[in-house]
PDB file of C-alpha atoms in Angstrom:
ATOM      1  CA  MET A   1     -12.124  -8.202  -4.300  1.00  0.00           C
ATOM      2  CA  LEU A   2      -8.585  -6.896  -4.837  1.00  0.00           C
ATOM      3  CA  LEU A   3      -5.876  -9.550  -5.104  1.00  0.00           C
ATOM      4  CA  ASP A   4      -2.265  -8.787  -4.205  1.00  0.00           C
ATOM      5  CA  ALA A   5      -1.138 -10.904  -7.147  1.00  0.00           C
ATOM      6  CA  ALA A   6       2.564 -11.260  -6.324  1.00  0.00           C
ATOM      7  CA  SER A   7       1.827 -12.098  -2.706  1.00  0.00           C
ATOM      8  CA  LEU A   8      -0.487 -14.887  -3.849  1.00  0.00           C
ATOM      9  CA  TYR A   9       1.654 -16.378  -6.594  1.00  0.00           C
ATOM     10  CA  PHE A  10       4.711 -16.425  -4.333  1.00  0.00           C
ATOM     11  CA  ARG A  11       2.653 -18.347  -1.787  1.00  0.00           C
ATOM     12  CA  ALA A  12       1.367 -20.641  -4.510  1.00  0.00           C
ATOM     13  CA  PHE A  13       4.924 -21.271  -5.713  1.00  0.00           C
ATOM     14  CA  TYR A  14       6.133 -22.273  -2.260  1.00  0.00           C
ATOM     15  CA  GLY A  15       2.921 -24.084  -1.343  1.00  0.00           C
ATOM     16  CA  VAL A  16       2.663 -26.354  -4.403  1.00  0.00           C
ATOM     17  CA  PRO A  17       5.578 -28.690  -5.249  1.00  0.00           C
ATOM     18  CA  GLU A  18       7.785 -27.789  -8.209  1.00  0.00           C
ATOM     19  CA  SER A  19       7.161 -31.331  -9.408  1.00  0.00           C
ATOM     20  CA  VAL A  20       3.828 -30.024 -10.714  1.00  0.00           C
ATOM     21  CA  THR A  21       4.864 -29.358 -14.300  1.00  0.00           C
ATOM     22  CA  ALA A  22       3.628 -28.804 -17.841  1.00  0.00           C
ATOM     23  CA  PRO A  23       3.880 -31.686 -20.354  1.00  0.00           C
ATOM     24  CA  ASP A  24       7.332 -30.406 -21.373  1.00  0.00           C
ATOM     25  CA  GLY A  25       8.568 -30.440 -17.768  1.00  0.00           C
ATOM     26  CA  THR A  26       8.280 -26.686 -17.124  1.00  0.00           C
ATOM     27  CA  PRO A  27       7.154 -25.969 -13.545  1.00  0.00           C
ATOM     28  CA  VAL A  28       3.611 -24.582 -13.372  1.00  0.00           C
ATOM     29  CA  ASN A  29       3.082 -24.936  -9.635  1.00  0.00           C
ATOM     30  CA  ALA A  30       2.575 -21.197  -9.098  1.00  0.00           C
ATOM     31  CA  VAL A  31       0.066 -20.905 -11.943  1.00  0.00           C
ATOM     32  CA  ARG A  32      -1.956 -23.878 -10.776  1.00  0.00           C
ATOM     33  CA  GLY A  33      -1.803 -22.826  -7.138  1.00  0.00           C
ATOM     34  CA  PHE A  34      -2.861 -19.270  -7.978  1.00  0.00           C
ATOM     35  CA  CYS A  35      -5.814 -20.475 -10.077  1.00  0.00           C
ATOM     36  CA  ASP A  36      -6.897 -22.773  -7.265  1.00  0.00           C
ATOM     37  CA  MET A  37      -6.689 -19.952  -4.731  1.00  0.00           C
ATOM     38  CA  VAL A  38      -8.785 -17.655  -6.901  1.00  0.00           C
ATOM     39  CA  ALA A  39     -11.325 -20.425  -7.486  1.00  0.00           C
ATOM     40  CA  ARG A  40     -11.607 -20.975  -3.742  1.00  0.00           C
ATOM     41  CA  LEU A  41     -11.875 -17.247  -2.969  1.00  0.00           C
ATOM     42  CA  VAL A  42     -14.579 -16.776  -5.590  1.00  0.00           C
ATOM     43  CA  GLY A  43     -16.454 -19.832  -4.366  1.00  0.00           C
ATOM     44  CA  GLU A  44     -16.301 -18.905  -0.688  1.00  0.00           C
ATOM     45  CA  ARG A  45     -16.395 -15.096  -0.769  1.00  0.00           C
ATOM     46  CA  ARG A  46     -18.598 -14.541  -3.855  1.00  0.00           C
ATOM     47  CA  PRO A  47     -17.262 -11.156  -5.025  1.00  0.00           C
ATOM     48  CA  THR A  48     -19.145  -9.373  -7.801  1.00  0.00           C
ATOM     49  CA  ARG A  49     -15.990  -7.610  -9.011  1.00  0.00           C
ATOM     50  CA  LEU A  50     -12.423  -8.909  -9.031  1.00  0.00           C
ATOM     51  CA  VAL A  51      -9.050  -7.330  -9.842  1.00  0.00           C
ATOM     52  CA  ALA A  52      -5.593  -8.901  -9.726  1.00  0.00           C
ATOM     53  CA  CYS A  53      -3.275  -6.034  -8.747  1.00  0.00           C
ATOM     54  CA  LEU A  54       0.284  -6.034 -10.102  1.00  0.00           C
ATOM     55  CA  ASP A  55       3.661  -4.585  -9.176  1.00  0.00           C
ATOM     56  CA  LEU A  56       4.742  -2.519 -12.187  1.00  0.00           C
ATOM     57  CA  GLU A  57       7.614  -1.232 -10.056  1.00  0.00           C
ATOM     58  CA  TRP A  58       8.498  -3.294  -6.994  1.00  0.00           C
ATOM     59  CA  ARG A  59      10.967  -0.681  -5.665  1.00  0.00           C
ATOM     60  CA  PRO A  60       9.441   2.678  -6.631  1.00  0.00           C
ATOM     61  CA  ALA A  61      11.817   5.578  -7.222  1.00  0.00           C
ATOM     62  CA  PHE A  62       9.905   7.901  -4.891  1.00  0.00           C
ATOM     63  CA  ARG A  63      10.337   5.482  -1.995  1.00  0.00           C
ATOM     64  CA  VAL A  64      14.011   4.845  -2.723  1.00  0.00           C
ATOM     65  CA  ALA A  65      14.639   8.605  -2.977  1.00  0.00           C
ATOM     66  CA  ALA A  66      13.115   9.091   0.462  1.00  0.00           C
ATOM     67  CA  LEU A  67      14.825   6.074   2.039  1.00  0.00           C
ATOM     68  CA  PRO A  68      17.658   4.456   0.020  1.00  0.00           C
ATOM     69  CA  SER A  69      17.588   1.374   2.252  1.00  0.00           C
ATOM     70  CA  TYR A  70      14.055   0.534   1.061  1.00  0.00           C
ATOM     71  CA  LYS A  71      14.251  -3.077  -0.173  1.00  0.00           C
ATOM     72  CA  ALA A  72      17.927  -2.485  -0.980  1.00  0.00           C
ATOM     73  CA  HIS A  73      18.898  -5.887   0.399  1.00  0.00           C
ATOM     74  CA  ARG A  74      16.708  -7.526  -2.249  1.00  0.00           C
ATOM     75  CA  VAL A  75      18.655  -6.085  -5.169  1.00  0.00           C
ATOM     76  CA  ALA A  76      21.146  -8.608  -6.537  1.00  0.00           C
ATOM     77  CA  GLY A  77      23.996  -6.868  -8.319  1.00  0.00           C
ATOM     78  CA  GLY A  78      21.673  -4.396 -10.010  1.00  0.00           C
ATOM     79  CA  GLU A  79      20.190  -7.115 -12.215  1.00  0.00           C
ATOM     80  CA  LEU A  80      16.725  -6.629 -10.836  1.00  0.00           C
ATOM     81  CA  GLU A  81      16.370  -2.992 -11.789  1.00  0.00           C
ATOM     82  CA  THR A  82      15.133  -4.141 -15.221  1.00  0.00           C
ATOM     83  CA  ALA A  83      12.866  -6.944 -14.040  1.00  0.00           C
ATOM     84  CA  PRO A  84       9.844  -7.435 -16.322  1.00  0.00           C
ATOM     85  CA  ALA A  85       6.639  -5.644 -15.371  1.00  0.00           C
ATOM     86  CA  GLY A  86       4.615  -7.650 -12.909  1.00  0.00           C
ATOM     87  CA  ILE A  87       7.644  -9.624 -11.679  1.00  0.00           C
ATOM     88  CA  PRO A  88       8.976  -8.233  -8.399  1.00  0.00           C
ATOM     89  CA  GLU A  89      12.369  -8.509  -6.748  1.00  0.00           C
ATOM     90  CA  GLU A  90      14.367 -11.719  -6.519  1.00  0.00           C
ATOM     91  CA  VAL A  91      12.117 -14.205  -8.251  1.00  0.00           C
ATOM     92  CA  PRO A  92      13.183 -17.864  -8.113  1.00  0.00           C
ATOM     93  CA  ALA A  93      14.302 -19.156 -11.502  1.00  0.00           C
ATOM     94  CA  ALA A  94      11.402 -21.620 -11.603  1.00  0.00           C
ATOM     95  CA  LEU A  95       8.833 -18.894 -10.861  1.00  0.00           C
ATOM     96  CA  ALA A  96       9.809 -16.094 -13.245  1.00  0.00           C
ATOM     97  CA  PRO A  97       8.621 -17.850 -16.457  1.00  0.00           C
ATOM     98  CA  GLN A  98       5.313 -18.687 -14.814  1.00  0.00           C
ATOM     99  CA  VAL A  99       4.212 -15.093 -14.277  1.00  0.00           C
ATOM    100  CA  PRO A 100       3.591 -14.293 -17.969  1.00  0.00           C
ATOM    101  CA  VAL A 101       1.686 -17.579 -18.291  1.00  0.00           C
ATOM    102  CA  LEU A 102      -0.453 -16.638 -15.313  1.00  0.00           C
ATOM    103  CA  LEU A 103      -1.209 -13.224 -16.807  1.00  0.00           C
ATOM    104  CA  GLU A 104      -2.257 -14.918 -20.063  1.00  0.00           C
ATOM    105  CA  VAL A 105      -4.573 -17.230 -18.135  1.00  0.00           C
ATOM    106  CA  LEU A 106      -6.170 -14.307 -16.286  1.00  0.00           C
ATOM    107  CA  ALA A 107      -6.702 -12.433 -19.566  1.00  0.00           C
ATOM    108  CA  ALA A 108      -8.274 -15.443 -21.271  1.00  0.00           C
ATOM    109  CA  ALA A 109     -10.473 -16.040 -18.234  1.00  0.00           C
ATOM    110  CA  GLY A 110     -11.637 -12.425 -18.350  1.00  0.00           C
ATOM    111  CA  ILE A 111     -10.303 -11.508 -14.904  1.00  0.00           C
ATOM    112  CA  ALA A 112      -9.194  -7.882 -14.728  1.00  0.00           C
ATOM    113  CA  THR A 113      -5.636  -6.912 -13.862  1.00  0.00           C
ATOM    114  CA  ALA A 114      -4.483  -3.464 -12.774  1.00  0.00           C
ATOM    115  CA  GLY A 115      -1.180  -1.700 -12.340  1.00  0.00           C
ATOM    116  CA  ALA A 116       0.207   1.793 -11.897  1.00  0.00           C
ATOM    117  CA  GLU A 117       3.443   3.003 -13.471  1.00  0.00           C
ATOM    118  CA  GLY A 118       6.100   3.661 -10.844  1.00  0.00           C
ATOM    119  CA  HIS A 119       4.066   2.026  -8.074  1.00  0.00           C
ATOM    120  CA  GLU A 120       3.672  -1.240  -6.231  1.00  0.00           C
ATOM    121  CA  ALA A 121       0.611  -3.453  -6.052  1.00  0.00           C
ATOM    122  CA  ASP A 122      -0.031  -2.088  -2.543  1.00  0.00           C
ATOM    123  CA  ASP A 123      -0.557   1.355  -4.083  1.00  0.00           C
ATOM    124  CA  VAL A 124      -2.885  -0.039  -6.732  1.00  0.00           C
ATOM    125  CA  ILE A 125      -4.925  -1.701  -4.001  1.00  0.00           C
ATOM    126  CA  GLY A 126      -4.864   1.385  -1.789  1.00  0.00           C
ATOM    127  CA  THR A 127      -6.026   3.629  -4.630  1.00  0.00           C
ATOM    128  CA  LEU A 128      -8.830   1.347  -5.812  1.00  0.00           C
ATOM    129  CA  ALA A 129     -10.045   0.836  -2.246  1.00  0.00           C
ATOM    130  CA  ALA A 130      -9.888   4.565  -1.494  1.00  0.00           C
ATOM    131  CA  VAL A 131     -12.103   5.570  -4.411  1.00  0.00           C
ATOM    132  CA  GLU A 132     -14.695   2.814  -3.958  1.00  0.00           C
ATOM    133  CA  ARG A 133     -18.092   4.180  -2.977  1.00  0.00           C
ATOM    134  CA  ILE A 134     -20.468   1.401  -4.058  1.00  0.00           C
ATOM    135  CA  ASP A 135     -19.271  -1.997  -2.870  1.00  0.00           C
ATOM    136  CA  ALA A 136     -17.544  -3.261   0.233  1.00  0.00           C
ATOM    137  CA  VAL A 137     -13.927  -4.153  -0.558  1.00  0.00           C
ATOM    138  CA  GLN A 138     -12.048  -7.349   0.246  1.00  0.00           C
ATOM    139  CA  VAL A 139      -8.249  -7.173  -0.068  1.00  0.00           C
ATOM    140  CA  VAL A 140      -6.489 -10.535  -0.284  1.00  0.00           C
ATOM    141  CA  SER A 141      -2.812 -10.499   0.685  1.00  0.00           C
ATOM    142  CA  GLY A 142      -0.133 -11.987   2.886  1.00  0.00           C
ATOM    143  CA  ASP A 143       1.448  -8.535   3.284  1.00  0.00           C
ATOM    144  CA  ARG A 144       0.810  -6.907   6.645  1.00  0.00           C
ATOM    145  CA  ASP A 145       1.424  -3.438   5.176  1.00  0.00           C
ATOM    146  CA  LEU A 146      -2.034  -3.592   3.627  1.00  0.00           C
ATOM    147  CA  MET A 147      -3.674  -3.628   7.044  1.00  0.00           C
ATOM    148  CA  GLN A 148      -3.453   0.150   6.817  1.00  0.00           C
ATOM    149  CA  VAL A 149      -6.284   0.209   4.228  1.00  0.00           C
ATOM    150  CA  VAL A 150      -8.982  -1.171   6.562  1.00  0.00           C
ATOM    151  CA  ARG A 151     -11.916   1.143   7.251  1.00  0.00           C
ATOM    152  CA  GLU A 152     -15.641   1.295   7.970  1.00  0.00           C
ATOM    153  CA  GLU A 153     -16.656   4.411   6.015  1.00  0.00           C
ATOM    154  CA  PRO A 154     -17.612   5.411   3.397  1.00  0.00           C
ATOM    155  CA  THR A 155     -17.596   1.752   2.347  1.00  0.00           C
ATOM    156  CA  PRO A 156     -16.113  -1.076   4.432  1.00  0.00           C
ATOM    157  CA  VAL A 157     -12.649  -2.366   3.534  1.00  0.00           C
ATOM    158  CA  ARG A 158     -11.460  -5.677   4.957  1.00  0.00           C
ATOM    159  CA  VAL A 159      -8.162  -7.492   4.555  1.00  0.00           C
ATOM    160  CA  ILE A 160      -8.266 -11.249   4.055  1.00  0.00           C
ATOM    161  CA  TYR A 161      -4.815 -11.925   5.466  1.00  0.00           C
ATOM    162  CA  VAL A 162      -3.302 -15.149   4.110  1.00  0.00           C
ATOM    163  CA  GLY A 163       0.098 -14.948   5.783  1.00  0.00           C
ATOM    164  CA  ARG A 164      -0.423 -18.451   7.172  1.00  0.00           C
ATOM    165  CA  GLY A 165      -2.090 -19.753   4.035  1.00  0.00           C
ATOM    166  CA  LEU A 166      -5.570 -19.495   2.576  1.00  0.00           C
ATOM    167  CA  ALA A 167      -6.906 -22.264   4.823  1.00  0.00           C
ATOM    168  CA  LYS A 168      -6.004 -20.145   7.867  1.00  0.00           C
ATOM    169  CA  ALA A 169      -7.011 -16.794   6.393  1.00  0.00           C
ATOM    170  CA  GLU A 170      -8.000 -14.045   8.828  1.00  0.00           C
ATOM    171  CA  THR A 171     -10.579 -11.420   7.910  1.00  0.00           C
ATOM    172  CA  LEU A 172      -9.453  -8.157   9.459  1.00  0.00           C
ATOM    173  CA  GLY A 173     -11.271  -4.864   9.759  1.00  0.00           C
ATOM    174  CA  PRO A 174     -10.563  -1.894  12.032  1.00  0.00           C
ATOM    175  CA  ALA A 175     -11.683  -3.745  15.174  1.00  0.00           C
ATOM    176  CA  GLU A 176      -9.503  -6.769  14.434  1.00  0.00           C
ATOM    177  CA  VAL A 177      -6.438  -4.705  13.508  1.00  0.00           C
ATOM    178  CA  ALA A 178      -6.890  -2.605  16.651  1.00  0.00           C
ATOM    179  CA  ALA A 179      -7.115  -5.704  18.830  1.00  0.00           C
ATOM    180  CA  LYS A 180      -4.221  -7.468  17.107  1.00  0.00           C
ATOM    181  CA  TYR A 181      -1.769  -4.561  17.277  1.00  0.00           C
ATOM    182  CA  ASP A 182      -3.120  -2.552  20.215  1.00  0.00           C
ATOM    183  CA  VAL A 183      -3.803   0.589  18.189  1.00  0.00           C
ATOM    184  CA  PRO A 184      -6.842   2.906  18.349  1.00  0.00           C
ATOM    185  CA  VAL A 185      -9.839   1.380  16.557  1.00  0.00           C
ATOM    186  CA  GLU A 186     -11.128   4.729  15.304  1.00  0.00           C
ATOM    187  CA  ARG A 187      -8.033   5.128  13.120  1.00  0.00           C
ATOM    188  CA  ALA A 188      -6.749   1.573  13.031  1.00  0.00           C
ATOM    189  CA  GLY A 189      -5.463   1.672   9.456  1.00  0.00           C
ATOM    190  CA  THR A 190      -3.428   4.850   9.681  1.00  0.00           C
ATOM    191  CA  ALA A 191      -2.279   3.909  13.186  1.00  0.00           C
ATOM    192  CA  TYR A 192      -0.971   0.569  11.913  1.00  0.00           C
ATOM    193  CA  ALA A 193       1.161   2.410   9.356  1.00  0.00           C
ATOM    194  CA  GLU A 194       2.569   4.643  12.095  1.00  0.00           C
ATOM    195  CA  LEU A 195       3.354   1.624  14.241  1.00  0.00           C
ATOM    196  CA  ALA A 196       5.236   0.111  11.311  1.00  0.00           C
ATOM    197  CA  MET A 197       7.248   3.311  10.831  1.00  0.00           C
ATOM    198  CA  LEU A 198       8.332   3.317  14.467  1.00  0.00           C
ATOM    199  CA  ARG A 199       9.147  -0.355  14.947  1.00  0.00           C
ATOM    200  CA  GLY A 200      10.621  -0.814  11.465  1.00  0.00           C
ATOM    201  CA  ASP A 201      10.491  -3.793   9.126  1.00  0.00           C
ATOM    202  CA  PRO A 202      13.762  -5.530   8.203  1.00  0.00           C
ATOM    203  CA  SER A 203      12.070  -7.329   5.295  1.00  0.00           C
ATOM    204  CA  ASP A 204      11.503  -3.938   3.628  1.00  0.00           C
ATOM    205  CA  GLY A 205      14.738  -2.311   4.748  1.00  0.00           C
ATOM    206  CA  LEU A 206      12.971  -0.031   7.238  1.00  0.00           C
ATOM    207  CA  PRO A 207      15.286   0.513  10.216  1.00  0.00           C
ATOM    208  CA  GLY A 208      12.647   1.876  12.571  1.00  0.00           C
ATOM    209  CA  VAL A 209      13.612   3.804  15.675  1.00  0.00           C
ATOM    210  CA  PRO A 210      16.400   2.053  17.613  1.00  0.00           C
ATOM    211  CA  GLY A 211      15.135   0.992  21.018  1.00  0.00           C
ATOM    212  CA  VAL A 212      11.452   1.275  20.065  1.00  0.00           C
ATOM    213  CA  GLY A 213       9.771  -2.094  19.678  1.00  0.00           C
ATOM    214  CA  ALA A 214       6.209  -3.041  18.834  1.00  0.00           C
ATOM    215  CA  LYS A 215       4.853  -2.477  22.353  1.00  0.00           C
ATOM    216  CA  THR A 216       6.366   0.992  22.751  1.00  0.00           C
ATOM    217  CA  ALA A 217       5.352   1.895  19.214  1.00  0.00           C
ATOM    218  CA  ALA A 218       1.732   0.904  19.887  1.00  0.00           C
ATOM    219  CA  THR A 219       1.725   2.980  23.078  1.00  0.00           C
ATOM    220  CA  LEU A 220       3.039   6.029  21.247  1.00  0.00           C
ATOM    221  CA  VAL A 221       0.575   5.692  18.396  1.00  0.00           C
ATOM    222  CA  SER A 222      -2.278   5.446  20.908  1.00  0.00           C
ATOM    223  CA  ARG A 223      -1.224   8.658  22.657  1.00  0.00           C
ATOM    224  CA  PHE A 224      -1.239  10.834  19.568  1.00  0.00           C
ATOM    225  CA  GLY A 225      -3.908  11.608  17.032  1.00  0.00           C
ATOM    226  CA  SER A 226      -1.627  11.722  14.012  1.00  0.00           C
ATOM    227  CA  TRP A 227       1.920  11.233  12.786  1.00  0.00           C
ATOM    228  CA  ALA A 228       2.415  15.011  12.588  1.00  0.00           C
ATOM    229  CA  GLU A 229       1.288  15.376  16.196  1.00  0.00           C
ATOM    230  CA  LEU A 230       3.763  12.750  17.363  1.00  0.00           C
ATOM    231  CA  ARG A 231       6.652  14.344  15.472  1.00  0.00           C
ATOM    232  CA  ALA A 232       5.775  17.777  16.870  1.00  0.00           C
ATOM    233  CA  ALA A 233       5.899  16.380  20.399  1.00  0.00           C
ATOM    234  CA  VAL A 234       9.487  15.262  19.880  1.00  0.00           C
ATOM    235  CA  ALA A 235      10.580  18.902  19.589  1.00  0.00           C
ATOM    236  CA  ASP A 236       8.225  20.104  22.333  1.00  0.00           C
ATOM    237  CA  ARG A 237       9.917  19.172  25.586  1.00  0.00           C
ATOM    238  CA  SER A 238       6.865  20.341  27.522  1.00  0.00           C
ATOM    239  CA  ASP A 239       4.644  17.631  26.024  1.00  0.00           C
ATOM    240  CA  PRO A 240       4.108  15.117  28.858  1.00  0.00           C
ATOM    241  CA  ARG A 241       3.085  12.304  26.513  1.00  0.00           C
ATOM    242  CA  LEU A 242       6.738  11.519  25.804  1.00  0.00           C
ATOM    243  CA  SER A 243       9.145  10.451  28.499  1.00  0.00           C
ATOM    244  CA  ALA A 244      12.655  11.886  28.364  1.00  0.00           C
ATOM    245  CA  ALA A 245      14.090   8.518  27.354  1.00  0.00           C
ATOM    246  CA  VAL A 246      11.656   7.949  24.493  1.00  0.00           C
ATOM    247  CA  ARG A 247      11.966  11.564  23.327  1.00  0.00           C
ATOM    248  CA  THR A 248      15.734  11.120  23.113  1.00  0.00           C
ATOM    249  CA  LYS A 249      15.351   7.969  20.994  1.00  0.00           C
ATOM    250  CA  LEU A 250      12.925   9.700  18.657  1.00  0.00           C
ATOM    251  CA  ALA A 251      15.128  12.807  18.432  1.00  0.00           C
ATOM    252  CA  VAL A 252      18.139  10.719  17.420  1.00  0.00           C
ATOM    253  CA  ALA A 253      16.002   9.127  14.711  1.00  0.00           C
ATOM    254  CA  ALA A 254      14.587  12.485  13.526  1.00  0.00           C
ATOM    255  CA  PRO A 255      16.124  12.296  10.018  1.00  0.00           C
ATOM    256  CA  TYR A 256      14.475   8.897   9.509  1.00  0.00           C
ATOM    257  CA  LEU A 257      11.142  10.042  10.931  1.00  0.00           C
ATOM    258  CA  ALA A 258      11.162  13.016   8.556  1.00  0.00           C
ATOM    259  CA  VAL A 259      11.273  10.857   5.406  1.00  0.00           C
ATOM    260  CA  VAL A 260       9.691   7.512   6.262  1.00  0.00           C
ATOM    261  CA  GLU A 261       6.012   8.431   5.960  1.00  0.00           C
ATOM    262  CA  PRO A 262       5.694   8.289   2.129  1.00  0.00           C
ATOM    263  CA  VAL A 263       7.720   5.087   2.152  1.00  0.00           C
ATOM    264  CA  VAL A 264       5.323   3.228   4.432  1.00  0.00           C
ATOM    265  CA  ARG A 265       1.993   4.837   3.608  1.00  0.00           C
ATOM    266  CA  VAL A 266       0.171   3.117   0.783  1.00  0.00           C
ATOM    267  CA  ALA A 267      -0.482   5.610  -2.009  1.00  0.00           C
ATOM    268  CA  LEU A 268      -4.134   6.525  -2.473  1.00  0.00           C
ATOM    269  CA  ASP A 269      -3.696   8.411  -5.736  1.00  0.00           C
ATOM    270  CA  ALA A 270      -1.625   6.118  -7.937  1.00  0.00           C
ATOM    271  CA  PRO A 271      -2.274   6.331 -11.723  1.00  0.00           C
ATOM    272  CA  VAL A 272      -4.064   2.994 -11.849  1.00  0.00           C
ATOM    273  CA  LYS A 273      -5.000   1.444 -15.169  1.00  0.00           C
ATOM    274  CA  LEU A 274      -7.207  -1.632 -15.556  1.00  0.00           C
ATOM    275  CA  ASP A 275      -6.881  -3.845 -18.605  1.00  0.00           C
ATOM    276  CA  ARG A 276     -10.634  -4.498 -18.722  1.00  0.00           C
ATOM    277  CA  PRO A 277     -13.840  -3.881 -16.724  1.00  0.00           C
ATOM    278  CA  ASP A 278     -13.630  -5.470 -13.289  1.00  0.00           C
ATOM    279  CA  ALA A 279     -16.983  -7.296 -13.230  1.00  0.00           C
ATOM    280  CA  LEU A 280     -16.485 -10.921 -12.255  1.00  0.00           C
ATOM    281  CA  PRO A 281     -16.913 -12.919 -15.474  1.00  0.00           C
ATOM    282  CA  ALA A 282     -19.474 -15.709 -15.465  1.00  0.00           C
ATOM    283  CA  ALA A 283     -17.647 -17.366 -18.352  1.00  0.00           C
ATOM    284  CA  PRO A 284     -14.161 -17.036 -19.871  1.00  0.00           C
ATOM    285  CA  ALA A 285     -13.582 -14.033 -22.111  1.00  0.00           C
ATOM    286  CA  ASP A 286     -11.710 -16.229 -24.593  1.00  0.00           C
ATOM    287  CA  PRO A 287     -12.604 -19.874 -23.948  1.00  0.00           C
ATOM    288  CA  ASP A 288     -10.589 -21.195 -26.898  1.00  0.00           C
ATOM    289  CA  ARG A 289      -7.465 -19.391 -25.745  1.00  0.00           C
ATOM    290  CA  LEU A 290      -8.000 -20.549 -22.167  1.00  0.00           C
ATOM    291  CA  ALA A 291      -8.420 -24.152 -23.329  1.00  0.00           C
ATOM    292  CA  ALA A 292      -5.244 -23.887 -25.403  1.00  0.00           C
ATOM    293  CA  LEU A 293      -3.295 -22.515 -22.444  1.00  0.00           C
ATOM    294  CA  ALA A 294      -4.646 -25.252 -20.182  1.00  0.00           C
ATOM    295  CA  GLN A 295      -3.525 -27.911 -22.646  1.00  0.00           C
ATOM    296  CA  ARG A 296      -0.138 -26.337 -23.405  1.00  0.00           C
ATOM    297  CA  TRP A 297       0.791 -25.906 -19.762  1.00  0.00           C
ATOM    298  CA  GLY A 298      -1.020 -28.830 -18.189  1.00  0.00           C
ATOM    299  CA  LEU A 299      -3.375 -26.648 -16.167  1.00  0.00           C
ATOM    300  CA  GLY A 300      -6.517 -28.694 -16.772  1.00  0.00           C
ATOM    301  CA  GLY A 301      -7.817 -29.337 -13.272  1.00  0.00           C
ATOM    302  CA  SER A 302      -6.961 -25.877 -11.931  1.00  0.00           C
ATOM    303  CA  VAL A 303      -8.450 -24.032 -14.896  1.00  0.00           C
ATOM    304  CA  ASP A 304     -11.551 -26.231 -14.720  1.00  0.00           C
ATOM    305  CA  ARG A 305     -12.016 -25.356 -11.054  1.00  0.00           C
ATOM    306  CA  LEU A 306     -11.581 -21.652 -11.801  1.00  0.00           C
ATOM    307  CA  VAL A 307     -14.110 -21.717 -14.643  1.00  0.00           C
ATOM    308  CA  ALA A 308     -16.568 -23.674 -12.480  1.00  0.00           C
ATOM    309  CA  ALA A 309     -16.226 -21.190  -9.643  1.00  0.00           C
ATOM    310  CA  LEU A 310     -16.835 -18.254 -11.988  1.00  0.00           C
ATOM    311  CA  ALA A 311     -19.914 -19.965 -13.450  1.00  0.00           C
ATOM    312  CA  ALA A 312     -21.325 -20.762 -10.003  1.00  0.00           C
ATOM    313  CA  ALA A 313     -20.777 -17.182  -8.831  1.00  0.00           C
ATOM    314  CA  GLY A 314     -22.525 -15.911 -11.946  1.00  0.00           C
ATOM    315  CA  GLN A 315     -25.637 -17.992 -11.212  1.00  0.00           C
ATOM    316  CA  ARG A 316     -26.298 -16.619  -7.763  1.00  0.00           C
TER     317      ARG A 316
END
């Protein structure tokens, strides 16, 4: 199980009231909510290995170089260029101090974390999923971009999509992504990425192709076997798979189409480093430290539920 850590702790922060605080009044809603989510995932999904994947660079230089608009609207006066590792973009003031606490809790619990210099958590997840040859992979995220990692072979990869909350989580594989976005099932993951390139994503600063919405994008992706094939057809006026009107729109957007692929595609070769082996611990790695953190930050119930879930999973 690969956790998109930032996606989950942002959802925990907004899903648990800020009135949930430590004894000194410091908000710990994100930490408690995250621990409760992990406890529930472990209890319900029973992974044998677990990694919390981190953003060591939330706006990677290689993506910005290709497309300067990438997440540009999230930069506030340049202050975020030096954000601490693991803390992405514009973090609410009440959330930022909670991230280091959460990382301490994960370390004391013995739950592995992973990051890659110059890359986002999506790339960490994509790389770990791509090299897996033993176990089926479950990716937990509220980020639709990760739907591009679904596959059947050589080992199955599924996305547990929590965009509407963990209680309404959807488990998506190639068949579900194909049905949801009307893309070819045999290459659902890569096709989803191509659909995203064409339609754009304002939340990431991706302009897309003007005049090409989700429906047209899905139709185009279904007509071509690859991104290179689609781009070649734009220049080939004899290719009947593009109407004159759509070809004109794509031709106008040619400079964007030429650079967007590495921006949207999740990296599969990021230099990932894990802080410890990823086997799911049956007991905390440092129980005294975990107990001290629970007391200091008022995390008792949430940490207890996490430890209980780990112990139950270890007894199966």
